mmCIF file of C-alpha atoms and ligand atoms in Angstrom:
data_model
loop_
_atom_site.group_PDB
_atom_site.id
_atom_site.type_symbol
_atom_site.label_atom_id
_atom_site.label_comp_id
_atom_site.label_asym_id
_atom_site.label_seq_id
_atom_site.Cartn_x
_atom_site.Cartn_y
_atom_site.Cartn_z
ATOM 1 C CA GLN N 145 80.769 82.363 349.766
ATOM 2 C CA ALA N 146 79.780 84.907 352.362
ATOM 3 C CA LYS N 147 83.388 85.178 353.463
ATOM 4 C CA ALA N 148 84.620 85.723 349.903
ATOM 5 C CA SER N 149 82.143 88.478 349.188
ATOM 6 C CA GLY N 150 82.957 90.052 352.530
ATOM 7 C CA ARG N 151 86.587 90.174 351.531
ATOM 8 C CA ARG N 152 85.701 91.634 348.169
ATOM 9 C CA GLN N 153 83.697 94.332 349.895
ATOM 10 C CA ALA N 154 86.541 95.085 352.254
ATOM 11 C CA GLN N 155 88.894 95.477 349.293
ATOM 12 C CA TYR N 156 86.480 97.842 347.598
ATOM 13 C CA PHE N 157 86.161 99.830 350.760
ATOM 14 C CA ASN N 158 89.923 100.121 351.136
ATOM 15 C CA LYS N 159 90.355 101.148 347.542
ATOM 16 C CA ASP N 160 87.669 103.834 347.909
ATOM 17 C CA LEU N 161 89.129 105.083 351.105
ATOM 18 C CA SER N 162 92.584 105.427 349.691
ATOM 19 C CA ALA N 163 91.276 107.141 346.550
ATOM 20 C CA GLY N 164 89.392 109.581 348.756
ATOM 21 C CA ALA N 165 92.384 110.094 350.983
ATOM 22 C CA LYS N 166 94.593 110.700 347.952
ATOM 23 C CA ALA N 167 92.198 113.285 346.517
ATOM 24 C CA ARG N 168 92.070 115.024 349.884
ATOM 25 C CA PHE N 169 95.811 115.026 350.222
ATOM 26 C CA LEU N 170 96.161 116.489 346.746
ATOM 27 C CA LEU N 171 93.564 119.166 347.421
ATOM 28 C CA GLU N 172 95.216 120.032 350.718
ATOM 29 C CA GLY N 173 98.540 120.570 348.956
ATOM 30 C CA GLN N 174 96.874 122.760 346.350
ATOM 31 C CA LEU N 175 95.153 124.784 349.047
ATOM 32 C CA GLN N 176 98.409 125.272 350.915
ATOM 33 C CA ALA N 177 100.088 126.451 347.699
ATOM 34 C CA ALA N 178 97.196 128.805 346.960
ATOM 35 C CA ILE N 179 97.499 130.322 350.442
ATOM 36 C CA GLU N 180 101.294 130.644 350.292
ATOM 37 C CA GLN N 181 101.233 132.161 346.804
ATOM 38 C CA ASP N 182 98.480 134.546 347.873
ATOM 39 C CA ARG N 183 96.096 133.248 345.221
ATOM 40 C CA LEU N 184 92.990 133.143 347.413
ATOM 41 C CA THR N 185 90.672 136.037 346.741
ATOM 42 C CA VAL N 186 88.388 138.134 348.896
ATOM 43 C CA VAL N 187 84.859 139.313 348.138
ATOM 44 C CA TYR N 188 82.950 141.970 350.064
ATOM 45 C CA GLN N 189 79.342 141.952 351.201
ATOM 46 C CA PRO N 190 77.746 145.244 352.321
ATOM 47 C CA ILE N 191 76.281 145.577 355.822
ATOM 48 C CA MET N 192 73.355 147.984 355.976
ATOM 49 C CA ALA N 193 71.970 150.289 358.638
ATOM 50 C CA GLY N 194 68.619 149.265 360.141
ATOM 51 C CA ASP N 195 66.850 151.301 357.450
ATOM 52 C CA GLY N 196 68.181 148.898 354.825
ATOM 53 C CA ARG N 197 69.461 151.790 352.703
ATOM 54 C CA GLN N 198 72.653 153.171 354.149
ATOM 55 C CA VAL N 199 75.851 151.108 353.832
ATOM 56 C CA VAL N 200 77.628 151.048 357.190
ATOM 57 C CA GLY N 201 80.265 148.408 356.573
ATOM 58 C CA LEU N 202 81.481 145.439 354.568
ATOM 59 C CA GLU N 203 82.250 141.832 355.435
ATOM 60 C CA ALA N 204 85.273 140.250 353.759
ATOM 61 C CA LEU N 205 84.712 136.637 352.692
ATOM 62 C CA VAL N 206 87.415 134.379 351.290
ATOM 63 C CA ARG N 207 87.114 132.563 347.932
ATOM 64 C CA TRP N 208 89.238 129.966 346.136
ATOM 65 C CA GLN N 209 89.324 129.682 342.365
ATOM 66 C CA HIS N 210 90.606 126.143 341.873
ATOM 67 C CA ASP N 211 92.360 125.376 338.568
ATOM 68 C CA SER N 212 90.181 122.426 337.601
ATOM 69 C CA LEU N 213 87.333 122.363 340.145
ATOM 70 C CA GLY N 214 86.426 126.008 339.564
ATOM 71 C CA PHE N 215 85.074 128.377 342.169
ATOM 72 C CA MET N 216 85.108 126.791 345.634
ATOM 73 C CA SER N 217 83.104 128.140 348.538
ATOM 74 C CA PRO N 218 84.400 128.349 352.120
ATOM 75 C CA ALA N 219 82.076 125.486 353.113
ATOM 76 C CA GLU N 220 84.057 123.287 350.724
ATOM 77 C CA PHE N 221 87.621 124.242 351.562
ATOM 78 C CA LEU N 222 87.685 125.744 355.060
ATOM 79 C CA PRO N 223 87.223 122.320 356.738
ATOM 80 C CA LEU N 224 90.297 121.193 354.822
ATOM 81 C CA ALA N 225 92.270 124.233 355.934
ATOM 82 C CA TYR N 226 91.220 123.615 359.544
ATOM 83 C CA GLU N 227 92.334 120.006 359.394
ATOM 84 C CA ALA N 228 95.647 120.883 357.795
ATOM 85 C CA GLY N 229 96.347 123.633 360.347
ATOM 86 C CA LEU N 230 96.294 126.322 357.637
ATOM 87 C CA MET N 231 93.618 128.604 359.090
ATOM 88 C CA ALA N 232 95.927 131.058 360.849
ATOM 89 C CA GLU N 233 97.926 131.547 357.643
ATOM 90 C CA LEU N 234 94.736 131.912 355.609
ATOM 91 C CA ASP N 235 93.314 134.531 357.987
ATOM 92 C CA GLN N 236 96.577 136.451 357.914
ATOM 93 C CA ARG N 237 96.475 136.574 354.097
ATOM 94 C CA VAL N 238 92.877 137.753 354.125
ATOM 95 C CA LEU N 239 93.716 140.460 356.670
ATOM 96 C CA GLU N 240 96.619 141.660 354.558
ATOM 97 C CA ARG N 241 94.564 141.630 351.361
ATOM 98 C CA VAL N 242 91.822 143.665 353.036
ATOM 99 C CA CYS N 243 94.287 146.224 354.401
ATOM 100 C CA ARG N 244 95.912 146.492 350.963
ATOM 101 C CA ASP N 245 92.516 147.003 349.299
ATOM 102 C CA MET N 246 91.636 149.674 351.862
ATOM 103 C CA GLU N 247 94.888 151.539 351.232
ATOM 104 C CA GLN N 248 94.491 151.309 347.468
ATOM 105 C CA GLU N 249 90.935 152.639 347.602
ATOM 106 C CA ARG N 250 91.841 155.422 350.000
ATOM 107 C CA LEU N 251 94.735 156.539 347.780
ATOM 108 C CA ALA N 252 92.327 156.585 344.842
ATOM 109 C CA GLY N 253 90.059 158.939 346.803
ATOM 110 C CA ARG N 254 87.225 156.487 347.404
ATOM 111 C CA ALA N 255 87.689 155.217 350.948
ATOM 112 C CA LEU N 256 85.804 152.024 351.772
ATOM 113 C CA PRO N 257 83.426 151.717 354.707
ATOM 114 C CA PRO N 258 84.844 149.720 357.668
ATOM 115 C CA VAL N 259 85.590 146.093 356.782
ATOM 116 C CA ALA N 260 84.867 143.099 359.040
ATOM 117 C CA VAL N 261 87.228 140.129 358.729
ATOM 118 C CA ASN N 262 86.379 136.630 360.003
ATOM 119 C CA LEU N 263 88.967 135.027 362.259
ATOM 120 C CA SER N 264 89.278 131.359 363.149
ATOM 121 C CA ALA N 265 89.858 130.197 366.713
ATOM 122 C CA ASP N 266 93.497 129.461 365.760
ATOM 123 C CA SER N 267 94.022 133.088 364.814
ATOM 124 C CA ILE N 268 92.318 134.718 367.766
ATOM 125 C CA MET N 269 94.082 132.410 370.250
ATOM 126 C CA ASN N 270 97.479 133.216 368.761
ATOM 127 C CA PRO N 271 99.376 135.483 371.186
ATOM 128 C CA ALA N 272 101.080 137.165 368.195
ATOM 129 C CA LEU N 273 97.797 138.253 366.578
ATOM 130 C CA ALA N 274 97.565 141.775 368.005
ATOM 131 C CA ASP N 275 101.174 142.579 366.986
ATOM 132 C CA ARG N 276 100.594 141.236 363.503
ATOM 133 C CA ILE N 277 97.487 143.310 363.049
ATOM 134 C CA TRP N 278 99.270 146.384 364.383
ATOM 135 C CA THR N 279 102.017 145.816 361.810
ATOM 136 C CA LEU N 280 99.456 145.573 359.007
ATOM 137 C CA LEU N 281 97.678 148.750 360.121
ATOM 138 C CA GLN N 282 101.012 150.604 360.073
ATOM 139 C CA ARG N 283 102.171 149.163 356.750
ATOM 140 C CA TYR N 284 98.960 150.038 354.910
ATOM 141 C CA ARG N 285 98.141 153.155 356.936
ATOM 142 C CA VAL N 286 94.771 151.809 357.945
ATOM 143 C CA ASP N 287 93.015 153.305 360.946
ATOM 144 C CA GLY N 288 91.954 150.697 363.530
ATOM 145 C CA GLY N 289 88.443 152.143 363.312
ATOM 146 C CA GLN N 290 88.295 150.909 359.707
ATOM 147 C CA LEU N 291 88.767 147.286 360.723
ATOM 148 C CA GLU N 292 86.390 144.940 362.513
ATOM 149 C CA LEU N 293 86.889 141.323 363.496
ATOM 150 C CA GLU N 294 84.319 138.526 363.724
ATOM 151 C CA VAL N 295 84.808 135.389 365.784
ATOM 152 C CA ILE N 296 82.362 132.593 366.524
ATOM 153 C CA GLU N 297 81.110 132.323 370.087
ATOM 154 C CA ASP N 298 82.838 128.999 370.799
ATOM 155 C CA VAL N 299 86.061 130.966 370.978
ATOM 156 C CA ILE N 300 84.992 132.610 374.241
ATOM 157 C CA LYS N 301 83.967 129.321 375.815
ATOM 158 C CA GLY N 302 87.193 128.853 377.730
ATOM 159 C CA ASP N 303 88.579 131.549 379.967
ATOM 160 C CA SER N 304 91.972 132.435 378.685
ATOM 161 C CA SER N 305 94.217 135.265 379.742
ATOM 162 C CA THR N 306 95.816 135.241 376.288
ATOM 163 C CA LEU N 307 92.420 135.830 374.705
ATOM 164 C CA ARG N 308 91.606 138.634 377.134
ATOM 165 C CA ALA N 309 94.943 140.324 376.495
ATOM 166 C CA THR N 310 94.544 140.028 372.708
ATOM 167 C CA LEU N 311 90.988 141.373 372.713
ATOM 168 C CA SER N 312 91.845 144.361 374.855
ATOM 169 C CA GLU N 313 94.868 145.195 372.674
ATOM 170 C CA LEU N 314 92.684 145.027 369.574
ATOM 171 C CA VAL N 315 90.028 147.236 371.122
ATOM 172 C CA GLY N 316 92.830 149.617 372.150
ATOM 173 C CA MET N 317 93.675 149.981 368.447
ATOM 174 C CA GLY N 318 90.075 151.051 367.780
ATOM 175 C CA ILE N 319 89.057 147.719 366.251
ATOM 176 C CA LYS N 320 85.449 146.620 366.840
ATOM 177 C CA LEU N 321 84.790 142.992 367.751
ATOM 178 C CA SER N 322 81.711 140.970 366.826
ATOM 179 C CA ILE N 323 80.456 137.533 367.762
ATOM 180 C CA ASP N 324 79.482 135.688 364.597
ATOM 181 C CA ASP N 325 76.737 133.083 364.159
ATOM 182 C CA PHE N 326 75.441 133.966 367.607
ATOM 183 C CA GLY N 327 73.161 131.334 369.109
ATOM 184 C CA THR N 328 74.610 128.371 367.205
ATOM 185 C CA GLY N 329 77.507 127.623 369.562
ATOM 186 C CA TYR N 330 78.171 127.716 373.243
ATOM 187 C CA SER N 331 78.441 131.078 374.904
ATOM 188 C CA SER N 332 78.810 131.907 378.471
ATOM 189 C CA LEU N 333 76.713 134.990 379.090
ATOM 190 C CA LEU N 334 79.060 135.865 381.917
ATOM 191 C CA ARG N 335 82.036 135.987 379.538
ATOM 192 C CA LEU N 336 79.995 137.816 376.978
ATOM 193 C CA LYS N 337 79.480 140.461 379.623
ATOM 194 C CA SER N 338 83.124 140.648 380.611
ATOM 195 C CA LEU N 339 84.773 140.577 377.178
ATOM 196 C CA PRO N 340 84.985 143.700 375.002
ATOM 197 C CA PHE N 341 82.676 142.676 372.145
ATOM 198 C CA SER N 342 80.440 145.331 370.680
ATOM 199 C CA ARG N 343 78.219 143.353 368.299
ATOM 200 C CA LEU N 344 76.320 140.112 367.940
ATOM 201 C CA LYS N 345 75.523 138.641 364.533
ATOM 202 C CA ILE N 346 72.362 136.541 364.455
ATOM 203 C CA ASP N 347 72.962 133.432 362.380
ATOM 204 C CA ARG N 348 70.992 132.895 359.205
ATOM 205 C CA SER N 349 69.501 129.697 360.601
ATOM 206 C CA PHE N 350 67.419 131.897 362.948
ATOM 207 C CA THR N 351 66.542 134.634 360.472
ATOM 208 C CA ARG N 352 65.710 132.485 357.449
ATOM 209 C CA GLU N 353 62.113 131.727 358.445
ATOM 210 C CA LEU N 354 61.274 135.116 359.945
ATOM 211 C CA PRO N 355 58.569 136.171 360.576
ATOM 212 C CA ASN N 356 56.694 132.899 359.966
ATOM 213 C CA ASP N 357 58.446 130.595 362.423
ATOM 214 C CA ALA N 358 57.349 131.363 365.990
ATOM 215 C CA ASP N 359 60.464 129.772 367.516
ATOM 216 C CA ASP N 360 62.776 131.834 365.322
ATOM 217 C CA CYS N 361 60.862 134.987 366.244
ATOM 218 C CA ALA N 362 61.245 134.130 369.927
ATOM 219 C CA ILE N 363 64.974 133.396 369.566
ATOM 220 C CA THR N 364 65.639 136.572 367.605
ATOM 221 C CA LEU N 365 63.678 138.685 370.094
ATOM 222 C CA SER N 366 65.599 137.212 372.996
ATOM 223 C CA ILE N 367 68.941 137.909 371.287
ATOM 224 C CA LEU N 368 67.842 141.497 370.639
ATOM 225 C CA GLY N 369 66.771 141.847 374.276
ATOM 226 C CA LEU N 370 70.000 140.375 375.591
ATOM 227 C CA ALA N 371 72.065 142.629 373.340
ATOM 228 C CA ARG N 372 70.169 145.721 374.414
ATOM 229 C CA GLY N 373 70.635 144.824 378.073
ATOM 230 C CA LEU N 374 74.358 144.362 377.590
ATOM 231 C CA GLY N 375 74.777 147.443 375.414
ATOM 232 C CA LEU N 376 75.647 145.465 372.280
ATOM 233 C CA GLN N 377 74.511 146.087 368.718
ATOM 234 C CA VAL N 378 72.903 143.384 366.593
ATOM 235 C CA ILE N 379 73.472 142.486 362.945
ATOM 236 C CA ALA N 380 70.942 140.146 361.340
ATOM 237 C CA GLU N 381 72.504 137.859 358.714
ATOM 238 C CA GLY N 382 70.777 136.295 355.725
ATOM 239 C CA VAL N 383 68.124 138.935 355.072
ATOM 240 C CA GLU N 384 66.621 138.033 351.707
ATOM 241 C CA GLN N 385 62.909 138.888 351.793
ATOM 242 C CA ARG N 386 60.958 142.072 352.317
ATOM 243 C CA GLU N 387 58.950 140.392 355.141
ATOM 244 C CA GLN N 388 62.100 139.423 357.038
ATOM 245 C CA GLU N 389 63.415 142.959 356.708
ATOM 246 C CA ALA N 390 60.146 144.539 357.834
ATOM 247 C CA TRP N 391 59.922 142.335 360.921
ATOM 248 C CA LEU N 392 63.553 142.957 361.911
ATOM 249 C CA GLN N 393 63.083 146.705 361.433
ATOM 250 C CA GLN N 394 59.969 146.641 363.582
ATOM 251 C CA GLN N 395 61.981 144.979 366.360
ATOM 252 C CA GLY N 396 64.672 147.629 366.091
ATOM 253 C CA CYS N 397 67.493 145.475 364.754
ATOM 254 C CA ASP N 398 70.555 147.729 364.359
ATOM 255 C CA TYR N 399 72.062 146.351 361.140
ATOM 256 C CA LEU N 400 70.958 144.132 358.265
ATOM 257 C CA GLN N 401 73.025 141.970 355.926
ATOM 258 C CA GLY N 402 71.922 139.647 353.153
ATOM 259 C CA PHE N 403 71.181 139.015 349.505
ATOM 260 C CA ARG N 404 68.236 141.436 349.712
ATOM 261 C CA TYR N 405 70.798 144.259 349.646
ATOM 262 C CA ALA N 406 73.780 142.701 347.910
ATOM 263 C CA ARG N 407 75.684 139.484 347.416
ATOM 264 C CA PRO N 408 79.381 139.336 348.231
ATOM 265 C CA MET N 409 81.237 141.112 345.388
ATOM 266 C CA ALA N 410 84.775 141.377 344.053
ATOM 267 C CA LEU N 411 86.341 144.800 344.701
ATOM 268 C CA ASP N 412 85.669 146.097 341.155
ATOM 269 C CA GLU N 413 82.061 145.096 341.321
ATOM 270 C CA LEU N 414 81.699 146.554 344.807
ATOM 271 C CA ARG N 415 83.134 149.889 343.675
ATOM 272 C CA ASN N 416 80.611 149.982 340.880
ATOM 273 C CA TRP N 417 77.792 149.011 343.233
ATOM 274 C CA LEU N 418 78.766 151.746 345.713
ATOM 275 C CA ASP N 419 79.074 154.361 342.935
ATOM 276 C CA THR N 420 75.742 153.668 341.332
ATOM 277 C CA ARG N 421 73.623 153.734 344.476
ATOM 278 C CA PRO N 422 71.109 156.535 344.809
ATOM 279 C CA ALA N 423 72.321 159.094 347.361
HETATM 280 P P1 C2E R 673 79.772 133.982 358.010
HETATM 281 O O1 C2E R 673 80.914 134.776 358.536
HETATM 282 O O2 C2E R 673 78.592 133.814 358.892
HETATM 283 O O3 C2E R 673 79.382 134.718 356.650
HETATM 284 C C1 C2E R 673 78.088 134.814 356.143
HETATM 285 C C2 C2E R 673 77.842 133.810 355.047
HETATM 286 O O4 C2E R 673 76.485 133.894 354.627
HETATM 287 C C3 C2E R 673 78.681 134.026 353.785
HETATM 288 O O5 C2E R 673 78.921 132.736 353.212
HETATM 289 C C4 C2E R 673 77.718 134.837 352.916
HETATM 290 O O6 C2E R 673 78.018 134.740 351.531
HETATM 291 C C5 C2E R 673 76.413 134.164 353.240
HETATM 292 N N1 C2E R 673 75.256 135.045 353.052
HETATM 293 C C6 C2E R 673 75.172 136.380 353.244
HETATM 294 N N2 C2E R 673 73.926 136.828 353.028
HETATM 295 C C7 C2E R 673 73.185 135.753 352.680
HETATM 296 C C8 C2E R 673 71.795 135.571 352.310
HETATM 297 O O7 C2E R 673 70.991 136.494 352.278
HETATM 298 N N3 C2E R 673 71.412 134.301 352.015
HETATM 299 C C9 C2E R 673 72.270 133.252 352.037
HETATM 300 N N4 C2E R 673 71.802 132.047 351.701
HETATM 301 N N5 C2E R 673 73.583 133.383 352.390
HETATM 302 C C10 C2E R 673 74.023 134.624 352.707
HETATM 303 P P2 C2E R 673 80.348 132.298 352.703
HETATM 304 O O8 C2E R 673 81.024 133.437 352.022
HETATM 305 O O9 C2E R 673 80.153 131.036 351.960
HETATM 306 O O10 C2E R 673 81.157 132.021 354.043
HETATM 307 C C11 C2E R 673 80.806 130.965 354.896
HETATM 308 C C12 C2E R 673 81.558 131.031 356.202
HETATM 309 O O11 C2E R 673 82.945 130.799 355.989
HETATM 310 C C13 C2E R 673 81.494 132.398 356.886
HETATM 311 O O12 C2E R 673 80.264 132.522 357.564
HETATM 312 C C14 C2E R 673 82.693 132.315 357.808
HETATM 313 O O13 C2E R 673 82.378 131.600 358.967
HETATM 314 C C15 C2E R 673 83.668 131.513 356.974
HETATM 315 N N6 C2E R 673 84.637 132.417 356.330
HETATM 316 C C16 C2E R 673 84.520 133.103 355.170
HETATM 317 N N7 C2E R 673 85.644 133.820 354.912
HETATM 318 C C17 C2E R 673 86.499 133.584 355.936
HETATM 319 C C18 C2E R 673 87.850 134.035 356.252
HETATM 320 O O14 C2E R 673 88.481 134.842 355.553
HETATM 321 N N8 C2E R 673 88.403 133.541 357.406
HETATM 322 C C19 C2E R 673 87.708 132.681 358.220
HETATM 323 N N9 C2E R 673 88.321 132.266 359.323
HETATM 324 N N10 C2E R 673 86.482 132.250 357.953
HETATM 325 C C20 C2E R 673 85.870 132.691 356.832
HETATM 326 MG MG1 MG R 674 81.181 136.466 359.488
HETATM 327 MG MG1 MG R 675 77.873 134.728 360.461
HETATM 328 MG MG1 MG R 676 76.584 132.366 359.443
#
């Protein structure tokens, strides 16, 4: 009896597993097609000066409008892209889309503020990255100073001459480099010092409970102190409430980003948002 039900359970388990695996496989194929056919879209979230009023930049964030599942967020499909080895291709598409948008807006006489693009470890470790970006800047006549790149700190964990060469080429093109989600991964402070990054982004997990959580206050203050000592600027992510903003301003945080100012927006919506802001 016990054996029979055990077998039944095992069969159920197998059936579930294969159904799940099939769905994943299907989704992966659809994602690959969406990337190859350039059907992923990009939304832009404003980054504000420390005063919370002036727009100093934008962050480009990828989106996928799935035919039957609807709007999918990066948390839902990026793990799939990672697993399928599609991240470098995805990042390349996003970079190209952003450069194209910048050219289009510039030609229409309404140049965008500098745009930060997120890069996966696969992209930043690719020895061809700097050349590819150079090609895009030429093709769309984008100044390197208009582009910024964000990578998570785990990327700088290992010492790699390829990484060093890529970063210094990028900086040579005038591109600013930021470390994203700072404090959530593993960073070597020594490498942080020796690599040409200019900004740290404090992850939302540390800013969410400001100023009420004493630990988060301590962590944020220490990141601000470290950044100041190393001559880096700090962007606080996930600013939603007036109290968070006030505390960060009091501590002299350089830049603020979050729903308090604006959600990520499609280009049309962004244009409208930028146009209708009080001067
Ligand atoms: P991230 O780079 O740290 O981006 C910030 C995320 O926080 C975005 O989520 C943004 O929509 C969200 N956010 C901004 N302000 C607030 C706020 O006030 N409250 C809350 N609750 N959330 C806020 P999103 O767009 O879902 O992106 C998630 C992550 O996916 C990004 O985190 C980034 O790591 C990755 N990602 C997004 N686009 C790309 C891309 O084109 N390439 C790569 N490699 N990764 C990307
Ligand atoms: Mg980012
Ligand atoms: Mg981040
Ligand atoms: Mg984050």
